[in-house]
């Protein structure tokens, strides 16, 4: 087992990893940029090392600064958290060649699954449902038109190096397909230095269902059931929950088993999330793998009782999974709302500033994962996440009532937050009846 782990991240996820380390008797090395100097959460670490100026491009995103900090701090492993370098296969490879364990998947599996066309091919080989679409990259217009007319409009043009919704274009006829192809390729080249695009049948008003996976280096893999992340706005998740509401047990089993089959066939290890979309008839389709621990991981921790960061560290140290699938329960209902320092009355634009008052809710089944405190300054340099409020109760109805009570109690002053929006969603009858999909927020508000 590692003696010391460098946490190559900041904020709530850095604190989350440090907490797991401390409970495991592992020392932690925190890194911070000039903008995060003096942040209270850094005190949870045994050592803290400055890695550069405020700009992420000169600090949290610079592999050589992270590796240098790991060497100075004498860390045997690095946990990347989410965002920043977490899904950068080059960084994972640099860790390997620096003889520092990367707490995540092998860089080969990360690279393979990070390419969406390759990921689709792996899914097809593993007999996992994919959306009807092109057989590989689109290389010319005529091919695209042939594919679109074979699968039927509307179609979705996607960047193979993309993900998370970036660089997608809907086309509803040959004309918009042609213009969409060149626009998507240009955007993909610009954003990912890879213009490769592919085409899929556009599944209208899908639900976003993702499966949490843990896989060790000895061929064992388990799922920790599914999360429903359909309540989102412009690819920003607002509410996540487990189990998914109104999903037939047989479909849940198929989705979760498909996810395990896929990661095993890809040689994927450590924690990962297999993302699906589900149509109105409960047909599910593989979309992509998120090769990292995700913001919403606590939802799965609550219903299974499994500490995902602890499992990641155990797997990276070469230990066998101490979990059998039949012993991974899905108890009760967990709901998470993300609380961002954003102004809901101004297009949710970031609202950095100093938190002048903070009253955090508590009580049975209430968890708030956050690095902030009264007097904490929300930086304009990084994402606006203040923290995640998670509740866990025996039934979804009780969880909703608990979340509403907790949101009512919650006081954050000094910055605008998304708490009022969260209250609105939790009070919404369609949400409470499970009648929502990924287009609900845009359609309703
Ligand atoms: C789709 C889709 C519908 N049809 N693919 C791509 C990124 C991933 N995170 C979600 N993505 C989707 N892929 C096909 N063939 C719908 C989504 C999707 C989505 C698309 C547009 C706007 C918001 C969305 C939210 C969740 C899922």
CSV table of N, CA and C in Angstrom, one decimal, residues 7-20 22 28-51 54 59-60 82 84 369-379 382-383 385-386:
chain,number,residue,atom,x,y,z
A,7,UNK,N,-2.4,14.6,-4.3
A,7,UNK,CA,-3.7,14.8,-4.9
A,7,UNK,C,-3.6,16.0,-5.9
A,8,UNK,N,-3.7,15.6,-7.2
A,8,UNK,CA,-3.5,16.6,-8.2
A,8,UNK,C,-4.7,17.3,-8.6
A,9,UNK,N,-5.4,17.9,-7.6
A,9,UNK,CA,-6.6,18.6,-7.9
A,9,UNK,C,-6.8,19.7,-6.8
A,10,UNK,N,-8.0,20.2,-6.8
A,10,UNK,CA,-8.3,21.3,-5.8
A,10,UNK,C,-9.7,21.2,-5.3
A,11,UNK,N,-10.1,22.0,-4.3
A,11,UNK,CA,-11.5,22.1,-3.9
A,11,UNK,C,-12.1,20.9,-3.3
A,12,UNK,N,-13.4,20.6,-3.6
A,12,UNK,CA,-14.1,19.6,-2.8
A,12,UNK,C,-13.5,18.2,-3.1
A,13,UNK,N,-13.1,17.9,-4.4
A,13,UNK,CA,-12.6,16.6,-4.7
A,13,UNK,C,-11.3,16.3,-4.1
A,14,UNK,N,-10.4,17.4,-4.0
A,14,UNK,CA,-9.1,17.2,-3.4
A,14,UNK,C,-9.4,16.9,-1.9
A,15,UNK,N,-10.3,17.6,-1.3
A,15,UNK,CA,-10.6,17.3,0.2
A,15,UNK,C,-11.1,15.9,0.3
A,16,UNK,N,-12.0,15.5,-0.6
A,16,UNK,CA,-12.6,14.1,-0.6
A,16,UNK,C,-11.5,13.0,-0.6
A,17,UNK,N,-10.5,13.2,-1.5
A,17,UNK,CA,-9.4,12.3,-1.6
A,17,UNK,C,-8.5,12.3,-0.3
A,18,UNK,N,-8.3,13.5,0.2
A,18,UNK,CA,-7.5,13.6,1.4
A,18,UNK,C,-8.1,12.9,2.6
A,19,UNK,N,-9.5,13.0,2.7
A,19,UNK,CA,-10.2,12.3,3.7
A,19,UNK,C,-10.0,10.8,3.7
A,20,UNK,N,-10.1,10.3,2.5
A,20,UNK,CA,-10.0,8.8,2.3
A,20,UNK,C,-8.6,8.4,2.7
A,22,UNK,N,-6.5,9.9,4.8
A,22,UNK,CA,-6.3,9.9,6.3
A,22,UNK,C,-7.0,8.7,7.0
A,28,UNK,N,-1.0,12.5,2.7
A,28,UNK,CA,-1.4,13.1,1.5
A,28,UNK,C,-0.6,14.4,1.2
A,29,UNK,N,-0.3,14.6,-0.1
A,29,UNK,CA,0.5,15.8,-0.5
A,29,UNK,C,-0.5,16.6,-1.3
A,30,UNK,N,-0.8,17.8,-0.8
A,30,UNK,CA,-1.7,18.7,-1.6
A,30,UNK,C,-0.9,19.6,-2.5
A,31,UNK,N,-1.5,19.9,-3.6
A,31,UNK,CA,-0.9,21.0,-4.5
A,31,UNK,C,-1.8,22.1,-4.6
A,32,UNK,N,-1.3,23.3,-4.7
A,32,UNK,CA,-2.1,24.5,-4.8
A,32,UNK,C,-1.5,25.5,-5.7
A,33,UNK,N,-2.4,26.3,-6.4
A,33,UNK,CA,-1.9,27.4,-7.2
A,33,UNK,C,-1.9,28.6,-6.3
A,34,UNK,N,-1.3,29.7,-6.8
A,34,UNK,CA,-1.3,31.0,-6.0
A,34,UNK,C,-2.7,31.4,-5.6
A,35,UNK,N,-3.7,31.1,-6.5
A,35,UNK,CA,-5.1,31.5,-6.2
A,35,UNK,C,-5.6,30.7,-5.0
A,36,UNK,N,-5.1,29.5,-4.8
A,36,UNK,CA,-5.6,28.6,-3.7
A,36,UNK,C,-4.7,28.7,-2.5
A,37,UNK,N,-3.7,29.5,-2.5
A,37,UNK,CA,-2.8,29.5,-1.3
A,37,UNK,C,-3.6,29.9,-0.1
A,38,UNK,N,-3.4,29.2,1.0
A,38,UNK,CA,-4.0,29.5,2.3
A,38,UNK,C,-5.4,28.9,2.4
A,39,UNK,N,-5.9,28.3,1.3
A,39,UNK,CA,-7.3,27.7,1.4
A,39,UNK,C,-7.3,26.7,2.6
A,40,UNK,N,-8.4,26.7,3.4
A,40,UNK,CA,-8.4,25.9,4.6
A,40,UNK,C,-8.3,24.4,4.3
A,41,UNK,N,-8.9,23.9,3.2
A,41,UNK,CA,-8.9,22.5,2.9
A,41,UNK,C,-7.5,21.9,2.8
A,42,UNK,N,-6.5,22.8,2.5
A,42,UNK,CA,-5.2,22.3,2.3
A,42,UNK,C,-4.6,21.8,3.7
A,43,UNK,N,-5.2,22.3,4.8
A,43,UNK,CA,-4.7,21.9,6.1
A,43,UNK,C,-5.0,20.4,6.3
A,44,UNK,N,-5.9,19.8,5.5
A,44,UNK,CA,-6.2,18.3,5.7
A,44,UNK,C,-5.0,17.5,5.2
A,45,UNK,N,-4.1,18.1,4.4
A,45,UNK,CA,-2.9,17.4,3.9
A,45,UNK,C,-1.8,17.4,4.8
A,46,UNK,N,-0.9,16.4,4.6
A,46,UNK,CA,0.3,16.3,5.5
A,46,UNK,C,1.4,17.2,4.9
A,47,UNK,N,1.4,17.4,3.6
A,47,UNK,CA,2.3,18.4,3.0
A,47,UNK,C,1.5,19.2,1.9
A,48,UNK,N,2.0,20.4,1.7
A,48,UNK,CA,1.3,21.1,0.6
A,48,UNK,C,2.4,21.9,-0.2
A,49,UNK,N,2.2,21.8,-1.5
A,49,UNK,CA,3.3,22.3,-2.4
A,49,UNK,C,2.7,23.2,-3.5
A,50,UNK,N,3.2,24.4,-3.6
A,50,UNK,CA,2.7,25.3,-4.7
A,50,UNK,C,3.2,24.9,-6.0
A,51,UNK,N,2.2,24.8,-7.0
A,51,UNK,CA,2.6,24.3,-8.3
A,51,UNK,C,2.5,25.4,-9.4
A,54,UNK,N,-2.2,31.3,-10.7
A,54,UNK,CA,-3.6,31.0,-10.6
A,54,UNK,C,-4.1,30.2,-11.8
A,59,UNK,N,-0.7,25.7,-13.9
A,59,UNK,CA,-0.6,25.0,-12.5
A,59,UNK,C,-1.2,23.7,-12.6
A,60,UNK,N,-2.5,23.5,-12.4
A,60,UNK,CA,-3.1,22.2,-12.3
A,60,UNK,C,-3.1,21.4,-13.6
A,82,UNK,N,-11.2,14.8,-10.7
A,82,UNK,CA,-11.9,14.9,-12.0
A,82,UNK,C,-11.6,16.2,-12.7
A,84,UNK,N,-9.3,18.7,-15.0
A,84,UNK,CA,-7.8,18.9,-15.2
A,84,UNK,C,-7.2,17.8,-16.0
A,369,UNK,N,-20.6,17.6,0.6
A,369,UNK,CA,-19.2,17.5,0.3
A,369,UNK,C,-18.7,18.8,-0.3
A,370,UNK,N,-17.9,19.5,0.5
A,370,UNK,CA,-17.5,20.9,0.1
A,370,UNK,C,-16.2,21.3,0.9
A,371,UNK,N,-15.5,22.2,0.2
A,371,UNK,CA,-14.3,22.7,0.8
A,371,UNK,C,-14.4,24.1,1.3
A,372,UNK,N,-15.7,24.6,1.2
A,372,UNK,CA,-15.8,26.0,1.6
A,372,UNK,C,-16.2,26.3,3.1
A,373,UNK,N,-16.1,27.5,3.5
A,373,UNK,CA,-16.4,27.9,4.9
A,373,UNK,C,-16.7,29.4,4.8
A,374,UNK,N,-17.3,29.9,5.9
A,374,UNK,CA,-17.6,31.4,5.9
A,374,UNK,C,-16.2,32.1,5.8
A,375,UNK,N,-16.1,33.0,4.9
A,375,UNK,CA,-14.9,33.8,4.7
A,375,UNK,C,-14.1,33.2,3.5
A,376,UNK,N,-14.6,32.1,2.9
A,376,UNK,CA,-13.9,31.4,1.8
A,376,UNK,C,-14.1,32.3,0.5
A,377,UNK,N,-13.1,32.5,-0.3
A,377,UNK,CA,-13.2,33.2,-1.5
A,377,UNK,C,-13.4,32.3,-2.7
A,378,UNK,N,-14.5,32.3,-3.4
A,378,UNK,CA,-14.7,31.5,-4.6
A,378,UNK,C,-13.9,32.1,-5.7
A,379,UNK,N,-13.0,31.4,-6.3
A,379,UNK,CA,-12.1,31.9,-7.3
A,379,UNK,C,-12.7,32.0,-8.6
A,382,UNK,N,-11.5,29.0,-11.6
A,382,UNK,CA,-11.8,27.6,-11.8
A,382,UNK,C,-13.3,27.4,-11.8
A,383,UNK,N,-13.8,26.1,-11.9
A,383,UNK,CA,-15.2,25.9,-12.0
A,383,UNK,C,-15.9,26.4,-10.7
A,385,UNK,N,-18.1,25.2,-8.7
A,385,UNK,CA,-18.8,24.3,-7.8
A,385,UNK,C,-18.4,24.7,-6.3
A,386,UNK,N,-19.4,24.9,-5.5
A,386,UNK,CA,-19.2,25.2,-4.1
A,386,UNK,C,-19.2,23.9,-3.3
